[in-house]
PDB file of N, CA and C in Angstrom:
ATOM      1  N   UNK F   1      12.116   6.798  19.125  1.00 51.00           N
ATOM      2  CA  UNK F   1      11.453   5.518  19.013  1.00 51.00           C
ATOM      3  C   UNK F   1      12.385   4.433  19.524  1.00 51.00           C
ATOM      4  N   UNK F   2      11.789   3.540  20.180  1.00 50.00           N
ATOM      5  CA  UNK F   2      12.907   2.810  20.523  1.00 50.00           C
ATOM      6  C   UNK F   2      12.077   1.224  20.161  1.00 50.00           C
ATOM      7  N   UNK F   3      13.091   0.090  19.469  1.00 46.00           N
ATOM      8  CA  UNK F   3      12.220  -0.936  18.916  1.00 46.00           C
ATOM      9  C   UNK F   3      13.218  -2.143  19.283  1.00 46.00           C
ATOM     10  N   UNK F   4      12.998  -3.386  19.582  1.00 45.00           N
ATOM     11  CA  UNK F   4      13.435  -4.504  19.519  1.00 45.00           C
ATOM     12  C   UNK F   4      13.500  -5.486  18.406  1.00 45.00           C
ATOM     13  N   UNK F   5      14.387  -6.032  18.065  1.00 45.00           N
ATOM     14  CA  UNK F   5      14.495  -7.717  17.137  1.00 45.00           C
ATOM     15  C   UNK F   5      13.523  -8.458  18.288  1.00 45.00           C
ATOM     16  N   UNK F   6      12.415  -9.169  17.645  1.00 42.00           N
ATOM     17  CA  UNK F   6      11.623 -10.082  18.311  1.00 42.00           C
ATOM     18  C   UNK F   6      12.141 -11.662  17.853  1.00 42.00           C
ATOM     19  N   UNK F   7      13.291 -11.951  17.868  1.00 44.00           N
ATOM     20  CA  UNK F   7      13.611 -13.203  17.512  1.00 44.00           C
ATOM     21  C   UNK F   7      12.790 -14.374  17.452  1.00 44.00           C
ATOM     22  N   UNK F   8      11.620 -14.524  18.701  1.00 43.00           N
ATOM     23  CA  UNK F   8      10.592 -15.808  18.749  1.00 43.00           C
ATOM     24  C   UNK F   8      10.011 -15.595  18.151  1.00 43.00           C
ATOM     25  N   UNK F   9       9.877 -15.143  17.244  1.00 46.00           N
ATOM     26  CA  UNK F   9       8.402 -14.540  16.429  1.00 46.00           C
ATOM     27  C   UNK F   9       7.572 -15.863  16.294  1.00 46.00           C
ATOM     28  N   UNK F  10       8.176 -16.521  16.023  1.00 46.00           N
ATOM     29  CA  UNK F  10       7.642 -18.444  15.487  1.00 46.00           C
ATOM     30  C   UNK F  10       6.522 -18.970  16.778  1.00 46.00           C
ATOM     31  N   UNK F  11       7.006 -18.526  17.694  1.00 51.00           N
ATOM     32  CA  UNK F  11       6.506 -18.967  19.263  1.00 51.00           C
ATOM     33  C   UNK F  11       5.097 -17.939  19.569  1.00 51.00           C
ATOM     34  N   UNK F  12       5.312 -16.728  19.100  1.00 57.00           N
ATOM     35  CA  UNK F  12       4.086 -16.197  19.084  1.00 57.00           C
ATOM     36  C   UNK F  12       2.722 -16.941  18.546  1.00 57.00           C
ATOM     37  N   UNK F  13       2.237 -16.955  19.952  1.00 60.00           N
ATOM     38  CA  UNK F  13       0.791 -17.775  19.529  1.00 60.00           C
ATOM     39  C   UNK F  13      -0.420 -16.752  18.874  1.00 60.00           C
ATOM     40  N   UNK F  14      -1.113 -16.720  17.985  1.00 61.00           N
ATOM     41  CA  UNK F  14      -2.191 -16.129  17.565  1.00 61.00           C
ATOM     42  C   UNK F  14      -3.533 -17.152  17.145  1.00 61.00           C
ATOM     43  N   UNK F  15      -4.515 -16.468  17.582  1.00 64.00           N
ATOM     44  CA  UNK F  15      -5.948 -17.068  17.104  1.00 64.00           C
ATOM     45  C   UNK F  15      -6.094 -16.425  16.221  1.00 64.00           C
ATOM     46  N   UNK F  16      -6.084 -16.204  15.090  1.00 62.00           N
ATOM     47  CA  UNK F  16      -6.995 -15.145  14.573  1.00 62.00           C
ATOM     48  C   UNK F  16      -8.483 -15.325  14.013  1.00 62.00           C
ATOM     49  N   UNK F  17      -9.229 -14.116  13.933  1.00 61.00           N
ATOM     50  CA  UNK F  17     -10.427 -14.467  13.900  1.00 61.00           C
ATOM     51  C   UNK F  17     -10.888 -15.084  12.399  1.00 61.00           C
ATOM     52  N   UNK F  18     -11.851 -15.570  12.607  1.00 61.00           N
ATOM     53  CA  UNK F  18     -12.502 -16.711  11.737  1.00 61.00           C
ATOM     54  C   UNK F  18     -13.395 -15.687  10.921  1.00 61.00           C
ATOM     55  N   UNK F  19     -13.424 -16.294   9.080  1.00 54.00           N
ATOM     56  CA  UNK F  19     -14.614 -15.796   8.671  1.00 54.00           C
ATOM     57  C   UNK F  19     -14.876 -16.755   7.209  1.00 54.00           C
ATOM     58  N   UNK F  20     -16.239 -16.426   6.892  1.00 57.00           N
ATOM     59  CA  UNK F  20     -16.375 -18.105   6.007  1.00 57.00           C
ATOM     60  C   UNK F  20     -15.235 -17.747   4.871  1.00 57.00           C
ATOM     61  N   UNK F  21     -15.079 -16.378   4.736  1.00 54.00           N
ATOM     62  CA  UNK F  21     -14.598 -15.872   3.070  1.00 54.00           C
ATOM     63  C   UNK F  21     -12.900 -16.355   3.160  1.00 54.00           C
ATOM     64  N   UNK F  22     -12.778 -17.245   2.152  1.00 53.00           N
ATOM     65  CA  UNK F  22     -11.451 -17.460   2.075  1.00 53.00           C
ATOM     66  C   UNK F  22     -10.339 -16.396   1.951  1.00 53.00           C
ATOM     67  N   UNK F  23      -9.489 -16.914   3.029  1.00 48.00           N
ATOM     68  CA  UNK F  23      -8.250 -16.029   2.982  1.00 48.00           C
ATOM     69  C   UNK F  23      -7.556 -15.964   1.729  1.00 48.00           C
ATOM     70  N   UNK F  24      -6.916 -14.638   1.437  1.00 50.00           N
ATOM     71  CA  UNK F  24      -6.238 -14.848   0.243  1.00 50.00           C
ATOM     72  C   UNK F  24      -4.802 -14.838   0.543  1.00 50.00           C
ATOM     73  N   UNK F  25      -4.081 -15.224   0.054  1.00 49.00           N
ATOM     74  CA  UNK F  25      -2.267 -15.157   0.630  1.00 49.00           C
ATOM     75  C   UNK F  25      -1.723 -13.609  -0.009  1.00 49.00           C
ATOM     76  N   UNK F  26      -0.922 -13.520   0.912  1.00 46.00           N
ATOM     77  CA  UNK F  26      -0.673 -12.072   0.811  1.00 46.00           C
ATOM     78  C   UNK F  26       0.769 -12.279   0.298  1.00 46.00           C
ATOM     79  N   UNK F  27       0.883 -10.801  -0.591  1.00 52.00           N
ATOM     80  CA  UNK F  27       2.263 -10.456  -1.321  1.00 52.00           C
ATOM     81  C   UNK F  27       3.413 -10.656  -0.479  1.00 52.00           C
ATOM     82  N   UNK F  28       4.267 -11.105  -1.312  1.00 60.00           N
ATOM     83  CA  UNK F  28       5.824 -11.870  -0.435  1.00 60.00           C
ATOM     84  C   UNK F  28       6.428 -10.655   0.041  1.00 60.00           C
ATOM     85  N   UNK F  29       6.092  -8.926  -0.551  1.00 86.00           N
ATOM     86  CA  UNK F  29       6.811  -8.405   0.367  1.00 86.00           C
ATOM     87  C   UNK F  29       5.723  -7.417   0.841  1.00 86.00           C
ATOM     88  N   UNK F  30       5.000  -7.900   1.385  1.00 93.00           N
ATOM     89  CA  UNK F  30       3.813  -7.112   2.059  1.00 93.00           C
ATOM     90  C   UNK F  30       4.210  -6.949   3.907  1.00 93.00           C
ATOM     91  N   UNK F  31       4.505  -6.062   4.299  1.00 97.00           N
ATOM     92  CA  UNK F  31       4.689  -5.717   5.314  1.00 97.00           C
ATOM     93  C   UNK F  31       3.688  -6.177   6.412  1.00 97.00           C
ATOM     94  N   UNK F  32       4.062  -6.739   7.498  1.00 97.00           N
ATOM     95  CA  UNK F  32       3.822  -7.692   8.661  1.00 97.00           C
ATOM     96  C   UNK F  32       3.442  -6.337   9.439  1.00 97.00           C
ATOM     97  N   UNK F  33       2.488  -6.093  10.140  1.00 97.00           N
ATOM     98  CA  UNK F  33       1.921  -5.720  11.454  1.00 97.00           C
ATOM     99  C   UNK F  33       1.003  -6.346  11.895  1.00 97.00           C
ATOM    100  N   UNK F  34       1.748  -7.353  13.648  1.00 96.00           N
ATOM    101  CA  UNK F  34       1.157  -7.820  14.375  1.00 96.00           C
ATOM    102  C   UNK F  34       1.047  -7.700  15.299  1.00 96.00           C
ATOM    103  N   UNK F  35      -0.666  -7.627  16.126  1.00 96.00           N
ATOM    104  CA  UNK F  35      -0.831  -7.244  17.307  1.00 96.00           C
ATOM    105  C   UNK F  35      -1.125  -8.221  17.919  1.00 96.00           C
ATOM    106  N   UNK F  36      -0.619  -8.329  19.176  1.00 95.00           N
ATOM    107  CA  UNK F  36      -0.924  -8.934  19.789  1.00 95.00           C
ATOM    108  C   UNK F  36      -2.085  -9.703  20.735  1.00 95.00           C
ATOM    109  N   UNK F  37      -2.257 -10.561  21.750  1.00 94.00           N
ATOM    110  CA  UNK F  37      -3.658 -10.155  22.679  1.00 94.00           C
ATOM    111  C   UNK F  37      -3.443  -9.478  23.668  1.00 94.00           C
ATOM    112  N   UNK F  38      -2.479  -9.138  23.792  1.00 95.00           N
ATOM    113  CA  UNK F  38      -2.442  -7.944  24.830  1.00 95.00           C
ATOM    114  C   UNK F  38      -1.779  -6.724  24.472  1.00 95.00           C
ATOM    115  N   UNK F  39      -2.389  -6.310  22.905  1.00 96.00           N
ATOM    116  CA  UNK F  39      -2.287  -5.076  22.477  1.00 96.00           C
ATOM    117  C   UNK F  39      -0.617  -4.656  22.424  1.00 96.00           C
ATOM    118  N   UNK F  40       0.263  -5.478  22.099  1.00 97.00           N
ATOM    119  CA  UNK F  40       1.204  -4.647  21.609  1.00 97.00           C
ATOM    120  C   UNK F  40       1.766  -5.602  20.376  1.00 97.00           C
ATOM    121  N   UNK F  41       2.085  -4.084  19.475  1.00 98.00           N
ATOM    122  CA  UNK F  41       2.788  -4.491  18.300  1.00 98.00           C
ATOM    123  C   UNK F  41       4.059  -4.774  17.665  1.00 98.00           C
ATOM    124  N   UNK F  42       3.846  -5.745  16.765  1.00 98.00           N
ATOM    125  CA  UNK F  42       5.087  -6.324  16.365  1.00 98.00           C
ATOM    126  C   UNK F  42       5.210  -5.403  14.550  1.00 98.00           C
ATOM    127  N   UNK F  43       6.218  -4.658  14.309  1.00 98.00           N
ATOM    128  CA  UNK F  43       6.287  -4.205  12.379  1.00 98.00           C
ATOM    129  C   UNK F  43       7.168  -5.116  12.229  1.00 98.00           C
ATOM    130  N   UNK F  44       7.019  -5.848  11.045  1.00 95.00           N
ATOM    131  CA  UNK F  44       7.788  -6.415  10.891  1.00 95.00           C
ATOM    132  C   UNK F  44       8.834  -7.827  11.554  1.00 95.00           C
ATOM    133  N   UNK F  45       9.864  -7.943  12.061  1.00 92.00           N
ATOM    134  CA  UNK F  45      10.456  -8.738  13.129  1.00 92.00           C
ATOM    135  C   UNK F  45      10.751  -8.213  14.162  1.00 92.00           C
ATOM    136  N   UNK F  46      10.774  -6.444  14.472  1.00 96.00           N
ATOM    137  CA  UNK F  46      10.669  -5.924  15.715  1.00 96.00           C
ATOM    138  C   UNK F  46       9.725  -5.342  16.190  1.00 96.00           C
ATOM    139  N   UNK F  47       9.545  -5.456  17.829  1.00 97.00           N
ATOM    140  CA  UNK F  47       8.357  -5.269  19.137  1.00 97.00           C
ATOM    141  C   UNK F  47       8.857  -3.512  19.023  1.00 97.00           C
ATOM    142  N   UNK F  48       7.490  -2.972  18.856  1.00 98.00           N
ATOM    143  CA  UNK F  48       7.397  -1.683  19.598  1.00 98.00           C
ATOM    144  C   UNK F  48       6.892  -1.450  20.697  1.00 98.00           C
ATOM    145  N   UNK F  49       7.950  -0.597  21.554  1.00 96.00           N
ATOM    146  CA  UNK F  49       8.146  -1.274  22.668  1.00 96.00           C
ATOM    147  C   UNK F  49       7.168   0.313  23.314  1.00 96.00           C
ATOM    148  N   UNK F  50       6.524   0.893  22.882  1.00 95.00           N
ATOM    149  CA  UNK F  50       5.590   1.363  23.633  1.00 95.00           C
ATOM    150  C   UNK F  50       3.981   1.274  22.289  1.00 95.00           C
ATOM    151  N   UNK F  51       2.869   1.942  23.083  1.00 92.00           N
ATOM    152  CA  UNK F  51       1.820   0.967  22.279  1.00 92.00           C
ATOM    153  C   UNK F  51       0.594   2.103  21.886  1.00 92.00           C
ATOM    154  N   UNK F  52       1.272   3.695  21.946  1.00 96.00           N
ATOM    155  CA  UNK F  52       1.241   4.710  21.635  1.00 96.00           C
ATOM    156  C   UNK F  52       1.239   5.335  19.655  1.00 96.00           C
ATOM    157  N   UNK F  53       0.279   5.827  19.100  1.00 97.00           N
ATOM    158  CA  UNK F  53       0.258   5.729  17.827  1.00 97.00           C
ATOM    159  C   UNK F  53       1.257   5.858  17.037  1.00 97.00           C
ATOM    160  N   UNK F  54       1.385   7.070  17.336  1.00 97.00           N
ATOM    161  CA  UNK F  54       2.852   8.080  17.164  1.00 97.00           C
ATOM    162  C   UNK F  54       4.157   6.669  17.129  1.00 97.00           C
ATOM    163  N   UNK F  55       4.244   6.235  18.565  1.00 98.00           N
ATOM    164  CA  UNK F  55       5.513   5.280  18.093  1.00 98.00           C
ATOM    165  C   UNK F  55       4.964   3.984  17.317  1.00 98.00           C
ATOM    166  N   UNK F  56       3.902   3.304  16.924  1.00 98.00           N
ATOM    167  CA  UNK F  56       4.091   2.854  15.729  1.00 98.00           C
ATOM    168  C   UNK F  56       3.961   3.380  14.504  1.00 98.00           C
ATOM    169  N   UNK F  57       3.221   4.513  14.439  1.00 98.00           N
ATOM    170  CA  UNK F  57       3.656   5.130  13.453  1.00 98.00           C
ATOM    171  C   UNK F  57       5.309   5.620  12.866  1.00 98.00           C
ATOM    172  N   UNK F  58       6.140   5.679  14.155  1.00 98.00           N
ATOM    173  CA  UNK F  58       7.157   5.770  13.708  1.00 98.00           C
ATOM    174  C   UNK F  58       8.410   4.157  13.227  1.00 98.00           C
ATOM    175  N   UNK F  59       7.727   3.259  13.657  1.00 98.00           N
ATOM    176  CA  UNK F  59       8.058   2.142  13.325  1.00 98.00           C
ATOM    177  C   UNK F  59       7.404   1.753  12.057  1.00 98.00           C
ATOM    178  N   UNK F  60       6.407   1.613  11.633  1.00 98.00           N
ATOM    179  CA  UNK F  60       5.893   1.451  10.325  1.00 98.00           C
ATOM    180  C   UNK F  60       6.575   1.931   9.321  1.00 98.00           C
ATOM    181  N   UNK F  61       6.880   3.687   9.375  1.00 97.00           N
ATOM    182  CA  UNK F  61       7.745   4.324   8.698  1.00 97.00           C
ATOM    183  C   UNK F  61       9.024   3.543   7.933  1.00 97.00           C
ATOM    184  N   UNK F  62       9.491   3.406   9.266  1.00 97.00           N
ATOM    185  CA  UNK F  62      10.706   2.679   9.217  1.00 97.00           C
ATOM    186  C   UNK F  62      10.934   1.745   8.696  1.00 97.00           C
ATOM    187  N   UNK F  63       9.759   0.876   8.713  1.00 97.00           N
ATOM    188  CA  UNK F  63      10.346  -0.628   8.022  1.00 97.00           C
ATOM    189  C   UNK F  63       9.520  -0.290   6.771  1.00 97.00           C
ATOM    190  N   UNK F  64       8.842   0.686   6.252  1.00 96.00           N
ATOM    191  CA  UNK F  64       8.489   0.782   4.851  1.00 96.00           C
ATOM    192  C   UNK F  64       8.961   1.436   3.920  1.00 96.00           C
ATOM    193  N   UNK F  65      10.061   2.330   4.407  1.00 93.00           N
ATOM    194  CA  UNK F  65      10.954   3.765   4.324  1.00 93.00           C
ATOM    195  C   UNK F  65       9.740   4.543   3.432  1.00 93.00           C
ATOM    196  N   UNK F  66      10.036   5.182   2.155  1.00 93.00           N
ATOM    197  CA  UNK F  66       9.237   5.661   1.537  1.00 93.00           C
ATOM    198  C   UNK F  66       7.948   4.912   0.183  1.00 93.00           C
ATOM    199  N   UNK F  67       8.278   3.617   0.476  1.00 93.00           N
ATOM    200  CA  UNK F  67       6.732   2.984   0.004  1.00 93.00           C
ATOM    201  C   UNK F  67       5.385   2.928   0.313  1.00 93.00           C
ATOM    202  N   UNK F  68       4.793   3.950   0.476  1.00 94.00           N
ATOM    203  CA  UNK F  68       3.424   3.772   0.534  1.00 94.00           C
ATOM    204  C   UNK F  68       2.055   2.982  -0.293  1.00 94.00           C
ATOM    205  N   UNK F  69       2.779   2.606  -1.823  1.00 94.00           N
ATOM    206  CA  UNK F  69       2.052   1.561  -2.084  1.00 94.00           C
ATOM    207  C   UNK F  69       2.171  -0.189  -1.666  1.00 94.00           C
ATOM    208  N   UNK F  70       3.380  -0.214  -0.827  1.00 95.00           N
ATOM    209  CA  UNK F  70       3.868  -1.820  -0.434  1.00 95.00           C
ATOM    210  C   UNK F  70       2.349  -1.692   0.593  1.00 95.00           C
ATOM    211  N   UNK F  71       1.626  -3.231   0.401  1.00 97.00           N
ATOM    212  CA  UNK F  71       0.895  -3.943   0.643  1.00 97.00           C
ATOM    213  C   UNK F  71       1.419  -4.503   2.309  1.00 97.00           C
ATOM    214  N   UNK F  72       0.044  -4.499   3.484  1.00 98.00           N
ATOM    215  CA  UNK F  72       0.415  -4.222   4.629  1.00 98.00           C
ATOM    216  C   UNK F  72      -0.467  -4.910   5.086  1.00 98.00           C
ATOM    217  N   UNK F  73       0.179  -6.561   5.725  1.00 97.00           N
ATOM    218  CA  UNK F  73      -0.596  -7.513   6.373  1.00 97.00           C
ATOM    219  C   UNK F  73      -1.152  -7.033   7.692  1.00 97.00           C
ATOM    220  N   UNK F  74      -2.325  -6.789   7.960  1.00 97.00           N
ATOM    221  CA  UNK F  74      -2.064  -6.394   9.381  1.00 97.00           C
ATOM    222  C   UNK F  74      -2.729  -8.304  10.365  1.00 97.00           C
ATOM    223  N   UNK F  75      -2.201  -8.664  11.253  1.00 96.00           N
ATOM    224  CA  UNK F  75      -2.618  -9.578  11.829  1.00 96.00           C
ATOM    225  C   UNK F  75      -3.126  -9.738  13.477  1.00 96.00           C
ATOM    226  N   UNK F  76      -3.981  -9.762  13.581  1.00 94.00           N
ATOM    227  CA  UNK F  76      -4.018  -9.397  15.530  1.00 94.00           C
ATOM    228  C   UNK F  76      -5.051 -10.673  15.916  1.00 94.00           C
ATOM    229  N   UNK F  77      -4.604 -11.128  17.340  1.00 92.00           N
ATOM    230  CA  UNK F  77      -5.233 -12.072  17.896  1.00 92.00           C
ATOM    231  C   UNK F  77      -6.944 -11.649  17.901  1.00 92.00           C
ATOM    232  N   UNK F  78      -7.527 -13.185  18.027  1.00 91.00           N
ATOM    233  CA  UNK F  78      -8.937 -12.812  18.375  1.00 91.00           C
ATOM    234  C   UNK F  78      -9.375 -12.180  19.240  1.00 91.00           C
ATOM    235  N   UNK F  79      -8.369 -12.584  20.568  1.00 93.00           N
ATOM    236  CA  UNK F  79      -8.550 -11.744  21.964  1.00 93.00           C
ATOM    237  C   UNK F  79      -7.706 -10.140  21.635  1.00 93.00           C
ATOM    238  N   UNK F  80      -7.322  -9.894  20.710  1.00 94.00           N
ATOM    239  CA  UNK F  80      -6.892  -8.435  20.867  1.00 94.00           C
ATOM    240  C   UNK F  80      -7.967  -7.423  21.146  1.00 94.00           C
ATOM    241  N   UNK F  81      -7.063  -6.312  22.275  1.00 95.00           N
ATOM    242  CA  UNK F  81      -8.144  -5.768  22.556  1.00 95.00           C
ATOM    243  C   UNK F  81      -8.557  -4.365  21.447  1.00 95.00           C
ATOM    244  N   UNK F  82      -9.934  -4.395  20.985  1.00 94.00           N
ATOM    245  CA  UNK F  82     -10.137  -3.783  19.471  1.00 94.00           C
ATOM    246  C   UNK F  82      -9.703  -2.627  19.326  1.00 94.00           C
ATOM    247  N   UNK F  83      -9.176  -1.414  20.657  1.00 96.00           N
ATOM    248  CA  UNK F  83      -8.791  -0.647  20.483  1.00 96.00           C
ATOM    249  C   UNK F  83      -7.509  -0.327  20.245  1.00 96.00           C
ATOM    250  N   UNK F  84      -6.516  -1.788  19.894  1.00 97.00           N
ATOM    251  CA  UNK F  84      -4.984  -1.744  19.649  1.00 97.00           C
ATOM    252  C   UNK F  84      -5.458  -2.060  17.783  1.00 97.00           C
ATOM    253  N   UNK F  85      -6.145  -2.782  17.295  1.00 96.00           N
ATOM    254  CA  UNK F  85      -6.434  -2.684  16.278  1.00 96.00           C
ATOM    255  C   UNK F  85      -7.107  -1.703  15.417  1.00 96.00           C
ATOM    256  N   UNK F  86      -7.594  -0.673  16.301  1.00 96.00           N
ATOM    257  CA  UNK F  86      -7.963   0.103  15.648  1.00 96.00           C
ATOM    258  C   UNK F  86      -6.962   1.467  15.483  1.00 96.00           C
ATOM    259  N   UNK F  87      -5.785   1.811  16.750  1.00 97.00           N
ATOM    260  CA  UNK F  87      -4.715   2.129  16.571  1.00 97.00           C
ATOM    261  C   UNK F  87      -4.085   1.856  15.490  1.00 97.00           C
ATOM    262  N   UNK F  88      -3.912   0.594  15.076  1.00 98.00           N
ATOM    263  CA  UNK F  88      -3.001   0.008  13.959  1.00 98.00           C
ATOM    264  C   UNK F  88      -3.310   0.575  12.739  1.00 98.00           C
ATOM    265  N   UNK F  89      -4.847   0.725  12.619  1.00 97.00           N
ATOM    266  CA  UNK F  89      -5.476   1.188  11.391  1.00 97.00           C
ATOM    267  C   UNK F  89      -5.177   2.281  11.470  1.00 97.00           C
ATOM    268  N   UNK F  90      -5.355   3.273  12.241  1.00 97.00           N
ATOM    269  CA  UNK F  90      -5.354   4.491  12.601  1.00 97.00           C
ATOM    270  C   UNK F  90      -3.790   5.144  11.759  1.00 97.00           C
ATOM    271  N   UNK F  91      -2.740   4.229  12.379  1.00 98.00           N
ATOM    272  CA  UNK F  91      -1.331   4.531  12.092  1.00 98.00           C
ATOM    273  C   UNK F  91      -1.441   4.626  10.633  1.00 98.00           C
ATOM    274  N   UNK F  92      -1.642   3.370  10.345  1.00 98.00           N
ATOM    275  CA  UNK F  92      -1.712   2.686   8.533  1.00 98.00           C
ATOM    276  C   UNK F  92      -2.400   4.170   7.977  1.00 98.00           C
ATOM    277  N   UNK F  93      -3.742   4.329   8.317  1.00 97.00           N
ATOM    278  CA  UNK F  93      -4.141   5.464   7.603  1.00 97.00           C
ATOM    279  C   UNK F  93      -3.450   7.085   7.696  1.00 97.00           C
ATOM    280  N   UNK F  94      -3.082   7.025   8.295  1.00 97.00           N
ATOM    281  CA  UNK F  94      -1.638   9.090   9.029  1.00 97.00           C
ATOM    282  C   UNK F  94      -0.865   8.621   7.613  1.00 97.00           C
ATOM    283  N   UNK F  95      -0.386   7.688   7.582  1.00 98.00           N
ATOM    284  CA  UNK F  95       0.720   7.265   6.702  1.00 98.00           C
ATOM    285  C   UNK F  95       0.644   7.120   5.362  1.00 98.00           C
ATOM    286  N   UNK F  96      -0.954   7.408   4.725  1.00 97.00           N
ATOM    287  CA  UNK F  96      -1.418   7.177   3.606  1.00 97.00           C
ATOM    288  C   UNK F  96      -1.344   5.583   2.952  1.00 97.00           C
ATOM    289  N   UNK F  97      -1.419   4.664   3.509  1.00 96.00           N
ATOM    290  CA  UNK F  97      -1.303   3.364   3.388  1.00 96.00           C
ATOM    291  C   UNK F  97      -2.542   3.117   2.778  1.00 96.00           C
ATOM    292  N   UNK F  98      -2.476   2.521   1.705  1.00 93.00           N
ATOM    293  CA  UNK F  98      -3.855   2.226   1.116  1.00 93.00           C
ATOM    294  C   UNK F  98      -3.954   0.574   0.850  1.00 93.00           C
ATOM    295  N   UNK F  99      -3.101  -0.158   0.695  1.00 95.00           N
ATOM    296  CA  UNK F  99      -3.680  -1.441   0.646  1.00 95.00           C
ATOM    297  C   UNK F  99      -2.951  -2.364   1.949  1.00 95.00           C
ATOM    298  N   UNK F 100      -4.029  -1.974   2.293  1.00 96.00           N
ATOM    299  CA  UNK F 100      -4.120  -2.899   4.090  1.00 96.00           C
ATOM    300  C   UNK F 100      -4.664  -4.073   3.553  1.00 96.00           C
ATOM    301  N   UNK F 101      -4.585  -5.128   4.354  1.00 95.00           N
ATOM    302  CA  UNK F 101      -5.582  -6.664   4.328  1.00 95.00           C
ATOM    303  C   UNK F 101      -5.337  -7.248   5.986  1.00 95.00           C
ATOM    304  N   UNK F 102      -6.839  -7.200   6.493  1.00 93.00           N
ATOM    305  CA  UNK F 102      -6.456  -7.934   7.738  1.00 93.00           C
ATOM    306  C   UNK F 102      -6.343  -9.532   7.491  1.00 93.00           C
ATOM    307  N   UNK F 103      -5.841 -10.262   8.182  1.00 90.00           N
ATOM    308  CA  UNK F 103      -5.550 -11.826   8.265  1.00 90.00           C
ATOM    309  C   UNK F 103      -7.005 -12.480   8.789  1.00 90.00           C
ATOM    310  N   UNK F 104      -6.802 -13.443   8.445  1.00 78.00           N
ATOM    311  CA  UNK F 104      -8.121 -14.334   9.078  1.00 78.00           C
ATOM    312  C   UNK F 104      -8.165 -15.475   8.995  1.00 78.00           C
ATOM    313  N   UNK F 105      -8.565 -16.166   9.946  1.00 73.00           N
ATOM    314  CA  UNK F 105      -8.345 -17.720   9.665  1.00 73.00           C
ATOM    315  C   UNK F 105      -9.780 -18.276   9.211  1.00 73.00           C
ATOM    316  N   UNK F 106      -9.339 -19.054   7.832  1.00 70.00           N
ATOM    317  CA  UNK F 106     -10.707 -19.662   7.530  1.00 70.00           C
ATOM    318  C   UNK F 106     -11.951 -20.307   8.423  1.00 70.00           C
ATOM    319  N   UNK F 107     -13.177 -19.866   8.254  1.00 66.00           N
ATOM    320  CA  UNK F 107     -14.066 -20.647   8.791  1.00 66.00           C
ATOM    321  C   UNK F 107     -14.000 -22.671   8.870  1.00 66.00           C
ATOM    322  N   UNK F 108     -13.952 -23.170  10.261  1.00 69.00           N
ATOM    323  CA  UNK F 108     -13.770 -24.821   9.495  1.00 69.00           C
ATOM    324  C   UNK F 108     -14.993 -25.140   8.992  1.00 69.00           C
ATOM    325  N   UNK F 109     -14.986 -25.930   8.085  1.00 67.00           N
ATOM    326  CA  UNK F 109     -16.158 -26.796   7.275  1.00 67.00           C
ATOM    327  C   UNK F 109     -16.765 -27.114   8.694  1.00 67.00           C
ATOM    328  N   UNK F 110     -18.288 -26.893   7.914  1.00 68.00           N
ATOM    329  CA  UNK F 110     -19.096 -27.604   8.350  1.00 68.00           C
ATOM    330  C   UNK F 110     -19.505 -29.434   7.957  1.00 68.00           C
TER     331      UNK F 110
END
């Protein structure tokens, strides 16, 4: 597996998608997986640097070591393309991950 420190993380732009149901804030140590809009993922503060299940599955691993109940933000642009998100799930589930929460940005008032 080979993975990067994504230092800009801050600079990463995301839309994420909209829905009326309020977001809930997620656990302070709930593990970060973010995809991108052009389908590649970020665990945590490092880029996996290929976009293949297997290697995020082996990055997930890694930054969760043996917690499978730690709580697992997953976040992906609106423009992501759905089959990197559904990878993501895919990984989350090999791994026995049971409390996923995707991100979402509130619906604005009408």
């Amino acid at each position: 597996m080979i993975t990067t420190t994504f230092d800009a993380r801050s600079t990463l732009q995301l839309q994420l998608p909209s829905a009326s149901q309020q977001a809930s804030d997620a656990p302070a140590r709930a593990l970060s997986v973010l995809v991108n809009a052009e389908g590649r993922y970020f665990v945590g503060d490092s880029e996996v640097l290929r976009t293949d299940v297997d290697a995020l599955k082996q990055a997930i691993a890694q930054a969760a070591g043996n917690d499978r109940e730690r709580p697992v933000m997953l976040r992906a642009d609106a423009r992501t393309p759905h089959q990197a998100v559904v990878t993501a799930l895919d990984a989350l589930a090999q791994l026995n991950f049971k409390r996923v929460s995707i991100a979402i940005a509130p619906e604005p008032a009408k």
